[in-house]
mmCIF file of C-alpha atoms in Angstrom:
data_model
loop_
_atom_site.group_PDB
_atom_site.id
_atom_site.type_symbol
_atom_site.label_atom_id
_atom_site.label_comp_id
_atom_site.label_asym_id
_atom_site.label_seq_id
_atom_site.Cartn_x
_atom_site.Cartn_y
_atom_site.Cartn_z
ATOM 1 C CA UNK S 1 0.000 0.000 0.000
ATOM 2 C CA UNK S 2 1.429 3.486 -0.924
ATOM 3 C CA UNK S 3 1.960 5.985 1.910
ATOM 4 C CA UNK S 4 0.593 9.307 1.681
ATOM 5 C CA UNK S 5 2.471 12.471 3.120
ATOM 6 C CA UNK S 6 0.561 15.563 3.901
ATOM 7 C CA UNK S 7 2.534 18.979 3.417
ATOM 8 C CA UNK S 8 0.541 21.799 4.639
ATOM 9 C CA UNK S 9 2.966 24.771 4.107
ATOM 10 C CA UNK S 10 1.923 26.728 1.344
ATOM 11 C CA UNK S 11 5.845 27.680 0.109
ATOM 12 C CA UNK S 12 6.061 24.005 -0.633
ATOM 13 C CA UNK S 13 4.487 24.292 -4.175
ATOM 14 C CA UNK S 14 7.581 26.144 -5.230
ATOM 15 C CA UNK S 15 10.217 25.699 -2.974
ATOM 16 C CA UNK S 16 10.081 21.946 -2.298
ATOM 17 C CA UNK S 17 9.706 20.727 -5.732
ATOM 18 C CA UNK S 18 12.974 18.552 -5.344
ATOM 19 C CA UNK S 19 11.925 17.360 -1.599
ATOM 20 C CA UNK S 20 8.576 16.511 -3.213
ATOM 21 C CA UNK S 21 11.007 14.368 -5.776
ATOM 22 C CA UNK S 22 12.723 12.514 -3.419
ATOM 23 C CA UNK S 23 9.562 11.395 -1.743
ATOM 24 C CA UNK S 24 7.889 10.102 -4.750
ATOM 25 C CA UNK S 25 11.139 8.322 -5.392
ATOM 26 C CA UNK S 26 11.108 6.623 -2.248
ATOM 27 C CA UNK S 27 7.347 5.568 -2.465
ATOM 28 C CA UNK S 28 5.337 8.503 -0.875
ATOM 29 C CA UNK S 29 2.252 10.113 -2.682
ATOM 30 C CA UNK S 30 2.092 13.581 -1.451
ATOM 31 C CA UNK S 31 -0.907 15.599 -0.688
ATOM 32 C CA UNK S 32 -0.351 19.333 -1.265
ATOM 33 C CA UNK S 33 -1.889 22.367 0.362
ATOM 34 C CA UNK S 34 -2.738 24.688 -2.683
ATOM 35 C CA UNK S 35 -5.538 26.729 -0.649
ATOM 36 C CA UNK S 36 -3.062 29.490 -0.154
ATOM 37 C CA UNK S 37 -4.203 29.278 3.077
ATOM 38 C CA UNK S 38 -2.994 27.650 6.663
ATOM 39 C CA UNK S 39 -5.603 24.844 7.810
ATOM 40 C CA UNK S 40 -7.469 25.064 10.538
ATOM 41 C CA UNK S 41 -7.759 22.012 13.078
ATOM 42 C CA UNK S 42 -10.647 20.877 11.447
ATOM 43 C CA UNK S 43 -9.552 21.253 7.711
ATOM 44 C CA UNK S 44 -6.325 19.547 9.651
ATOM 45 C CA UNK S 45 -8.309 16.782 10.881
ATOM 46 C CA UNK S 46 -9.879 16.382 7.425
ATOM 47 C CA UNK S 47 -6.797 16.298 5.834
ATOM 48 C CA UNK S 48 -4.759 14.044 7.583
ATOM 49 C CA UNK S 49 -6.809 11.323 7.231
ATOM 50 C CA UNK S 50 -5.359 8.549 5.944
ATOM 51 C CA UNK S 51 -1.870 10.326 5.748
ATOM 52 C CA UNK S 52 1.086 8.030 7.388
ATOM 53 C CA UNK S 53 3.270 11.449 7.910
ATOM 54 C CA UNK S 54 2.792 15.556 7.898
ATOM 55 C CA UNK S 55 5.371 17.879 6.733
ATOM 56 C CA UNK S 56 3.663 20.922 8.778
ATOM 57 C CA UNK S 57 4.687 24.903 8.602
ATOM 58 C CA UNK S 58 2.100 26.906 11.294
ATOM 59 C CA UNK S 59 -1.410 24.827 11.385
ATOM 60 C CA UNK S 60 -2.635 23.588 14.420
ATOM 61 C CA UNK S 61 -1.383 19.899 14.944
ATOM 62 C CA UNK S 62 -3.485 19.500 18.078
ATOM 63 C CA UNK S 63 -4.112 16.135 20.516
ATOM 64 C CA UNK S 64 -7.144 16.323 18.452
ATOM 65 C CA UNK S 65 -5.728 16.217 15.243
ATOM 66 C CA UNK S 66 -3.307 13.855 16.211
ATOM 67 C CA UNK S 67 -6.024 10.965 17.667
ATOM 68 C CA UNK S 68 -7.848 11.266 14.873
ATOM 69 C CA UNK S 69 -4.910 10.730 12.490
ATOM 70 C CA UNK S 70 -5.316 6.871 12.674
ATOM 71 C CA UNK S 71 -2.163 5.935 10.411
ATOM 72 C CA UNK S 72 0.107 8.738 11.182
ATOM 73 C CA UNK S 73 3.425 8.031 12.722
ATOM 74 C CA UNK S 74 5.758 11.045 11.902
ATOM 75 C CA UNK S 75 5.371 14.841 11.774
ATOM 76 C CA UNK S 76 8.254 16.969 10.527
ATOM 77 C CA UNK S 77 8.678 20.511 11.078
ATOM 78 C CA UNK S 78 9.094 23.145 8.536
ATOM 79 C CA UNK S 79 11.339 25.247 10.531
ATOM 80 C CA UNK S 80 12.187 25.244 13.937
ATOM 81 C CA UNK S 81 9.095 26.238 16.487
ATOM 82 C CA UNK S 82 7.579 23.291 17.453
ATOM 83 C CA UNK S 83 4.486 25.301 19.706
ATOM 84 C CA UNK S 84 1.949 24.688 16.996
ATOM 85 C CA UNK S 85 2.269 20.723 17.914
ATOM 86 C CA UNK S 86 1.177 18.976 20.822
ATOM 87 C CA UNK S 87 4.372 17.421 21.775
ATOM 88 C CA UNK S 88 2.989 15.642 24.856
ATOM 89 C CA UNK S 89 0.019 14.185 22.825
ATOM 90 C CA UNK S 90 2.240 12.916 20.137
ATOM 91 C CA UNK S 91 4.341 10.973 22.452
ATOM 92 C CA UNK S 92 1.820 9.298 24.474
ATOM 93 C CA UNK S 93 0.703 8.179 20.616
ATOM 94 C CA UNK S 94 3.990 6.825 19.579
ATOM 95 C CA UNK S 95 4.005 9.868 16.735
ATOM 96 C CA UNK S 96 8.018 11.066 15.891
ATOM 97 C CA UNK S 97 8.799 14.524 15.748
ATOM 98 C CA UNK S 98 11.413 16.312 14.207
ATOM 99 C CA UNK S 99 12.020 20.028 12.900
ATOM 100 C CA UNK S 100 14.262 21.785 10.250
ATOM 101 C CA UNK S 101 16.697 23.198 13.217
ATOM 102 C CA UNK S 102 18.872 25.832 11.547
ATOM 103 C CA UNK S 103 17.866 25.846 8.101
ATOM 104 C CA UNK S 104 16.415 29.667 8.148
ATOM 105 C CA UNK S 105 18.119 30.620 10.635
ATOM 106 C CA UNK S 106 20.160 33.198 8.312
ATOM 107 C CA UNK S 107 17.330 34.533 7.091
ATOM 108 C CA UNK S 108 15.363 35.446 10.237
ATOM 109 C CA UNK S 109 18.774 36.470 11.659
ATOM 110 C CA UNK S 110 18.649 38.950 8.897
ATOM 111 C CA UNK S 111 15.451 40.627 8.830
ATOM 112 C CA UNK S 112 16.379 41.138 13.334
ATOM 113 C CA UNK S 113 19.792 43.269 12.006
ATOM 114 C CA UNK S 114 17.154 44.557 9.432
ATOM 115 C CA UNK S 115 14.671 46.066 11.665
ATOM 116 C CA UNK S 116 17.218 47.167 13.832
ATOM 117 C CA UNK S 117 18.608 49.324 11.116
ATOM 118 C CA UNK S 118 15.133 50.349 10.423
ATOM 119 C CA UNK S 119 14.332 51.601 13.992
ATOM 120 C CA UNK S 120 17.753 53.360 14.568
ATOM 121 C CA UNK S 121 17.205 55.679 11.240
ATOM 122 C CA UNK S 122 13.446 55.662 11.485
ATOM 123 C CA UNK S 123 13.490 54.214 7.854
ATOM 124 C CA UNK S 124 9.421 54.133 7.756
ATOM 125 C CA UNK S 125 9.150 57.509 8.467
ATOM 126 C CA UNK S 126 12.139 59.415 6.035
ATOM 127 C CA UNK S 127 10.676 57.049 3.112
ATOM 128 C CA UNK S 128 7.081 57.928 3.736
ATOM 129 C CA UNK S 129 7.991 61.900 4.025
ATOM 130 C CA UNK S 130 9.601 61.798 0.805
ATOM 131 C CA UNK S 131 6.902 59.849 -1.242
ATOM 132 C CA UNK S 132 4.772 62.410 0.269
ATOM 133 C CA UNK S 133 6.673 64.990 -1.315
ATOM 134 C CA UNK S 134 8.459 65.942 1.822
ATOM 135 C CA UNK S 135 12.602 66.342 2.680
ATOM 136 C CA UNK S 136 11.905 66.028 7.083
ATOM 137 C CA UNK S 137 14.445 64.021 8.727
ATOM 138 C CA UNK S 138 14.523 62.522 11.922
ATOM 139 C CA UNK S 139 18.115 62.028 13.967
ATOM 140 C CA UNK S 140 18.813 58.244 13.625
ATOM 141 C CA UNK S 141 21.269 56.839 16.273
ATOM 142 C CA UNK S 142 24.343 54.634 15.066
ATOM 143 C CA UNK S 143 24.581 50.776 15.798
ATOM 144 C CA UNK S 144 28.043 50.713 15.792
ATOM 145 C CA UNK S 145 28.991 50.161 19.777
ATOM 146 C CA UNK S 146 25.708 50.113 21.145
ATOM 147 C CA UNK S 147 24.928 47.221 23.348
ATOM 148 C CA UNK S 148 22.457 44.116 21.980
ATOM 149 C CA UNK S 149 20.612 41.864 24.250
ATOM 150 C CA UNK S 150 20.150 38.234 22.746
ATOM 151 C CA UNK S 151 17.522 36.492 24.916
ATOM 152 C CA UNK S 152 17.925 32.717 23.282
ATOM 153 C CA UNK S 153 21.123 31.836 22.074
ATOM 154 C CA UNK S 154 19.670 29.063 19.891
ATOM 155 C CA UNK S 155 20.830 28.683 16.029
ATOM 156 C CA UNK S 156 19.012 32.114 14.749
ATOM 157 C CA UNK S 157 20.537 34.084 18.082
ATOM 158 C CA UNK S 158 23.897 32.598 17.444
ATOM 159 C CA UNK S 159 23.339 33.646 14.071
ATOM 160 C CA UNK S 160 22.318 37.497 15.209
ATOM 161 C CA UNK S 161 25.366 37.547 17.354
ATOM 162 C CA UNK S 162 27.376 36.622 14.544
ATOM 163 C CA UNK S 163 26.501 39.451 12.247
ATOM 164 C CA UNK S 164 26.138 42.359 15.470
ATOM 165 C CA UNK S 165 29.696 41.294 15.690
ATOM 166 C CA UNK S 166 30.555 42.160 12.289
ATOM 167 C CA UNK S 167 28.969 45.790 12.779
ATOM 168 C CA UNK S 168 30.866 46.408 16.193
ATOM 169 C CA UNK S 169 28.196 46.036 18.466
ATOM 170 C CA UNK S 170 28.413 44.833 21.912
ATOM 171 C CA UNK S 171 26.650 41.519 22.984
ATOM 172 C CA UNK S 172 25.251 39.981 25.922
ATOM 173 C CA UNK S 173 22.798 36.826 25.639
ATOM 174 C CA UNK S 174 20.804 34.911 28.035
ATOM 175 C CA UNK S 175 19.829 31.127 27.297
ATOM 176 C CA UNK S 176 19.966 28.761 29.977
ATOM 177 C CA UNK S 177 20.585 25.822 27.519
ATOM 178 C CA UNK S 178 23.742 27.133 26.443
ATOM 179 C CA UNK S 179 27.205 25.855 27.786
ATOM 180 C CA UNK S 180 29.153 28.353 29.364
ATOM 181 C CA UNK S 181 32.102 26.974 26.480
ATOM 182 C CA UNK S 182 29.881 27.308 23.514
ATOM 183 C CA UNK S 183 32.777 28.381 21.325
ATOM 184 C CA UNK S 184 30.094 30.991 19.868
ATOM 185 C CA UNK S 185 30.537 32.426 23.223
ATOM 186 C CA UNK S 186 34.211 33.350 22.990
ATOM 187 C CA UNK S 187 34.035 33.928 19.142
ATOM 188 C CA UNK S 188 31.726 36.593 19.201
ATOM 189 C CA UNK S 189 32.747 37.684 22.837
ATOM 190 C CA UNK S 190 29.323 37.129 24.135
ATOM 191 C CA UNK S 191 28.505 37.902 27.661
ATOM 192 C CA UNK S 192 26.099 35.540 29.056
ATOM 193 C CA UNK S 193 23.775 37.105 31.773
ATOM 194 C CA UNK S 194 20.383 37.033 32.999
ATOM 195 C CA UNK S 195 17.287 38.284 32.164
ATOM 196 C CA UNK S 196 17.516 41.550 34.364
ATOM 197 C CA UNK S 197 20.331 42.821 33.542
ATOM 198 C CA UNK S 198 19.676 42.311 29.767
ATOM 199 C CA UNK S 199 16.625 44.529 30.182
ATOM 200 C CA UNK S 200 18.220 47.204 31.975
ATOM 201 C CA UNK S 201 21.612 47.208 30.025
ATOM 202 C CA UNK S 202 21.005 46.927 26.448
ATOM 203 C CA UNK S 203 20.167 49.325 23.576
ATOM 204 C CA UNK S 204 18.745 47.075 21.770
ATOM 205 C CA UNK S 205 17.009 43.591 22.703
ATOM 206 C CA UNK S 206 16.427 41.134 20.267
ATOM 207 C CA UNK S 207 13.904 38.177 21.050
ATOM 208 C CA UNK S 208 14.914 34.754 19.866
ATOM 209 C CA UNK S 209 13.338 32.169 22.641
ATOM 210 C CA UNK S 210 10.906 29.168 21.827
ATOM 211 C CA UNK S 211 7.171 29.802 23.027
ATOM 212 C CA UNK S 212 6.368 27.743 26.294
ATOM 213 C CA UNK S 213 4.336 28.642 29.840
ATOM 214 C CA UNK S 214 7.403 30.399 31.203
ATOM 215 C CA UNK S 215 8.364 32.469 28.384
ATOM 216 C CA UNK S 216 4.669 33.791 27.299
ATOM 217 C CA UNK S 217 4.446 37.730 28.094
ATOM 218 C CA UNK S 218 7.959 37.797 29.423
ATOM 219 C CA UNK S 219 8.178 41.030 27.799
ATOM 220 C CA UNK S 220 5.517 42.415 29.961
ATOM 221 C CA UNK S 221 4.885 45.784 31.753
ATOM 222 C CA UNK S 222 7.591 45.283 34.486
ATOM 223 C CA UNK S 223 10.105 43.955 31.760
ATOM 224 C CA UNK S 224 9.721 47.058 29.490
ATOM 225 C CA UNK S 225 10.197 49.365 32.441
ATOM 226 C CA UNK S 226 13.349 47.713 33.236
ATOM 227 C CA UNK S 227 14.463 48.664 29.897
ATOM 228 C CA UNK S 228 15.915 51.859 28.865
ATOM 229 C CA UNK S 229 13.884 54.645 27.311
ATOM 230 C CA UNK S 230 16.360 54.860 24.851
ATOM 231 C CA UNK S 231 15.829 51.345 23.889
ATOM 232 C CA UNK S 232 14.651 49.100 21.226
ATOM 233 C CA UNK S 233 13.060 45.910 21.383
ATOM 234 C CA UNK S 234 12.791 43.518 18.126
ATOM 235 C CA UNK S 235 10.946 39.994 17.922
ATOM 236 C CA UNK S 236 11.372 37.659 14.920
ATOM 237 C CA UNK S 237 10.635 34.962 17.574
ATOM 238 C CA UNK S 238 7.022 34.191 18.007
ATOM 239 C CA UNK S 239 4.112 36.901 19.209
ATOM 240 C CA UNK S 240 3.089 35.975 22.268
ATOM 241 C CA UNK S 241 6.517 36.383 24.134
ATOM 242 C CA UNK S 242 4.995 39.888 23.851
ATOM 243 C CA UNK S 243 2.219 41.150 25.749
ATOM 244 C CA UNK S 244 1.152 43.479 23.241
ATOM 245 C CA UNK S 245 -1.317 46.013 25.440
ATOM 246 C CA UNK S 246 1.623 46.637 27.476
ATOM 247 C CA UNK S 247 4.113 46.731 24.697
ATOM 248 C CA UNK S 248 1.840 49.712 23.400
ATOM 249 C CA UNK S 249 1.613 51.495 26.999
ATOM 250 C CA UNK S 250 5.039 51.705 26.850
ATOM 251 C CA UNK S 251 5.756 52.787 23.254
ATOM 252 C CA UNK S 252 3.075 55.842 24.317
ATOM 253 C CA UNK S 253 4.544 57.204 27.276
ATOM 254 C CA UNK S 254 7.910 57.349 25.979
ATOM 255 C CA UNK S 255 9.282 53.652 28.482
ATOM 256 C CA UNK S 256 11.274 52.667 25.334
ATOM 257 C CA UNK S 257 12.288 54.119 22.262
ATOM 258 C CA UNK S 258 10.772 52.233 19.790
ATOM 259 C CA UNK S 259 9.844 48.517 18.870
ATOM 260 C CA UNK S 260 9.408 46.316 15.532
ATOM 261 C CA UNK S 261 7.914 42.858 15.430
ATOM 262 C CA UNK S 262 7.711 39.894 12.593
ATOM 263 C CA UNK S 263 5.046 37.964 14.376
ATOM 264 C CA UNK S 264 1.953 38.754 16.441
ATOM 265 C CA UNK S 265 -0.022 36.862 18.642
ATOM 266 C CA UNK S 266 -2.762 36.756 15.939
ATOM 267 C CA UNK S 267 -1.957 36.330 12.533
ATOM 268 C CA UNK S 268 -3.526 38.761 10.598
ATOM 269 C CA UNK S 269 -3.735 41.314 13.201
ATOM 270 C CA UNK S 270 -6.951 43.210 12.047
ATOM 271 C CA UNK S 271 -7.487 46.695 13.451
ATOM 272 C CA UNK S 272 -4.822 46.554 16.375
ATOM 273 C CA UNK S 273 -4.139 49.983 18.504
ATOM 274 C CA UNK S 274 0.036 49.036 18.026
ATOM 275 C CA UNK S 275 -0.433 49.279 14.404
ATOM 276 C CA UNK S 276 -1.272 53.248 14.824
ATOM 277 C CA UNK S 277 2.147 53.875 16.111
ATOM 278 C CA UNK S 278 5.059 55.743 14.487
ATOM 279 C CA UNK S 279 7.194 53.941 16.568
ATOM 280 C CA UNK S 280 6.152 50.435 15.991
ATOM 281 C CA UNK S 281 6.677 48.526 13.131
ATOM 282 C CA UNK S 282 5.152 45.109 12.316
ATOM 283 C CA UNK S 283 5.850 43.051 9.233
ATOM 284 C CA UNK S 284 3.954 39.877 7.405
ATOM 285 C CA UNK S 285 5.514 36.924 9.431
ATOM 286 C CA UNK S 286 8.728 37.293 6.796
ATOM 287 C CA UNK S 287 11.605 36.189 8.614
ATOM 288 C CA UNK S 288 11.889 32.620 7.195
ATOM 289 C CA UNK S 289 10.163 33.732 3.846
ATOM 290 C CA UNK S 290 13.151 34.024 1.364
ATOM 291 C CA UNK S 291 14.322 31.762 -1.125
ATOM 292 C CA UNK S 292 17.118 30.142 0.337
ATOM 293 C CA UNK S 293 15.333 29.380 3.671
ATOM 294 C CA UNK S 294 12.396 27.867 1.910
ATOM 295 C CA UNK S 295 14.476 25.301 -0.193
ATOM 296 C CA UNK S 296 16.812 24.459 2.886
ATOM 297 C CA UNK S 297 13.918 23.603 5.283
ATOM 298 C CA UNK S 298 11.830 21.900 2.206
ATOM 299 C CA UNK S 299 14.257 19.766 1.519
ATOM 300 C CA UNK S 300 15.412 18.770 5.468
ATOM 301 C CA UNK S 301 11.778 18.206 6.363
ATOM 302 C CA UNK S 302 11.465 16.079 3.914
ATOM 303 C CA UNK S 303 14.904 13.835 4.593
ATOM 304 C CA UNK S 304 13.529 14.294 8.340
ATOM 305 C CA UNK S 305 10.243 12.511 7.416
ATOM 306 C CA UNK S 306 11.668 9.956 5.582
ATOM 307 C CA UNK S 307 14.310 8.935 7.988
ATOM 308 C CA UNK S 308 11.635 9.080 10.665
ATOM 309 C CA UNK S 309 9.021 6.816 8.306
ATOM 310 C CA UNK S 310 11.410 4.603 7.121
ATOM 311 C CA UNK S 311 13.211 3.591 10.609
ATOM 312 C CA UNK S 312 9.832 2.326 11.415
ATOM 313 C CA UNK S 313 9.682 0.094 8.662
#
């Protein structure tokens, strides 16, 4: 009998024509999202009937889902945050689990140093004067020896810290999963410190943690007023390390300088009060969205699922 592989992201179409290959050639008949659109769980539920393994990007992959996915054994990540699964669930069903670790982790990295640039010069608001028909500038502040904050030292932090290096900045991280004699550590002369005294020491902080109970609204009220008011806060990581009413309290009354985000804690955002802010920036969930990224994390979900399907056999 023929398995069947579900792949739900909706880059797949173009970017993982050659994973798509390789599991035809080794047996698989794929079923492709081609909505354009994320699932929900009950599209999800639909769907993955019948299928022996998902290759998943953000749907919901819920106990739910997962009992009612009678043949499935594996589920493979495309990228790295795993919070959109129900880890817990899938073990206590026998399901394997794996994710693309590292494969877009130069291309978040990127758009971070990106939107750090952007907030320093006030990019948004110079470009939007002049297609107005305007010349007004706004001082900028350099990047160049200012301090950056790295809360997660996973690949896409260690990745940040790389390139802050490169532009002279100075770096302290927190990530209590690191060894002290990471060689990242002493390449990039990283100072690892806690939580506190990245808040209250850093020009800019960049947000790079996985989304679990403890880290949820860790940027909250009494976090932001820790920070400087000079100070920026960026998060490529996932939205709801955020709590976003607060985040906007402080952006009015002046607590930090500024803040741009990739994600949000719902995806459109709709008519959010943040979004009215000169000093806020929030862009379409585009960190892992470039061409390279796509193909690297098509093509290791794929060898992921197969490795996972096939040791079963």
């Amino acid at each position: 009998m023929v398995k069947k592989v579900l792949i739900t992201p909706r880059s797949f179409q173009e970017s993982g024509i050659p994973a798509c290959r390789l599991l035809k050639e080794r047996g698989f008949e794929t079923i492709i999202n081609d909505t354009g659109m994320a699932f929900t769980e009950e599209q999800m539920i639909e769907k993955c009937a019948g299928a022996d393994g998902i290759i998943v990007g953000i749907d919901p992959v819920t106990e739910k889902v997962l009992k009612s996915s009678h043949k499935l054994r594996a589920v493979s990540k495309y990228g790295a945050g795993l919070d959109n699964i129900d880890l817990e669930a899938a073990r206590k069903l026998g399901i394997s689990v794996e994710r693309a670790a590292g494969t877009n982790a130069t291309s978040v990295a990127e758009l971070a140093i990106g939107l750090m640039f952007t907030l320093a010069r006030d990019i948004p608001y110079s470009a939007g004067s002049t297609r107005k028909g305007g010349w007004d500038r706004k001082k900028g502040v350099e990047i160049t020896g200012k301090t950056l904050g790295i809360l997660g030292l996973g690949c896409i932090g260690r990745e940040v810290a790389r390139m802050a290096d490169g532009l002279g900045m100075k770096i302290s991280a927190y990530d209590p999963f690191v060894n002290a004699n990471d060689v990242n550590i002493i390449r990039y002369g990283i100072e690892m410190t806690g939580v506190e005294e990245i808040l209250r020491n850093s020009d800019f902080i960049t947000l790079h943690m996985p989304l679990t109970d403890e880290t949820k609204h860790m940027i909250n009220r009494k976090a932001l007023e820790k920070m400087k008011s000079a100070a920026y806060l960026i998060n490529t990581s996932r939205g709801e390390l955020v709590e976003e009413n607060d985040l906007y309290n402080a952006l009015v009354n002046g607590v930090i300088a500024g803040a741009a985000e990739d994600v949000f804690s719902k995806e459109p955002p709709g008519e959010h009060r943040l979004l009215s802010l000169d000093n806020f920036i929030l862009t379409s969930h585009i960190g892992a969205f470039t061409k390279e990224a796509n193909e690297k994390m098509a093509m290791a979900s794929a060898v992921n699922l197969l490795r996972m399907l096939e040791n079963e056999s």
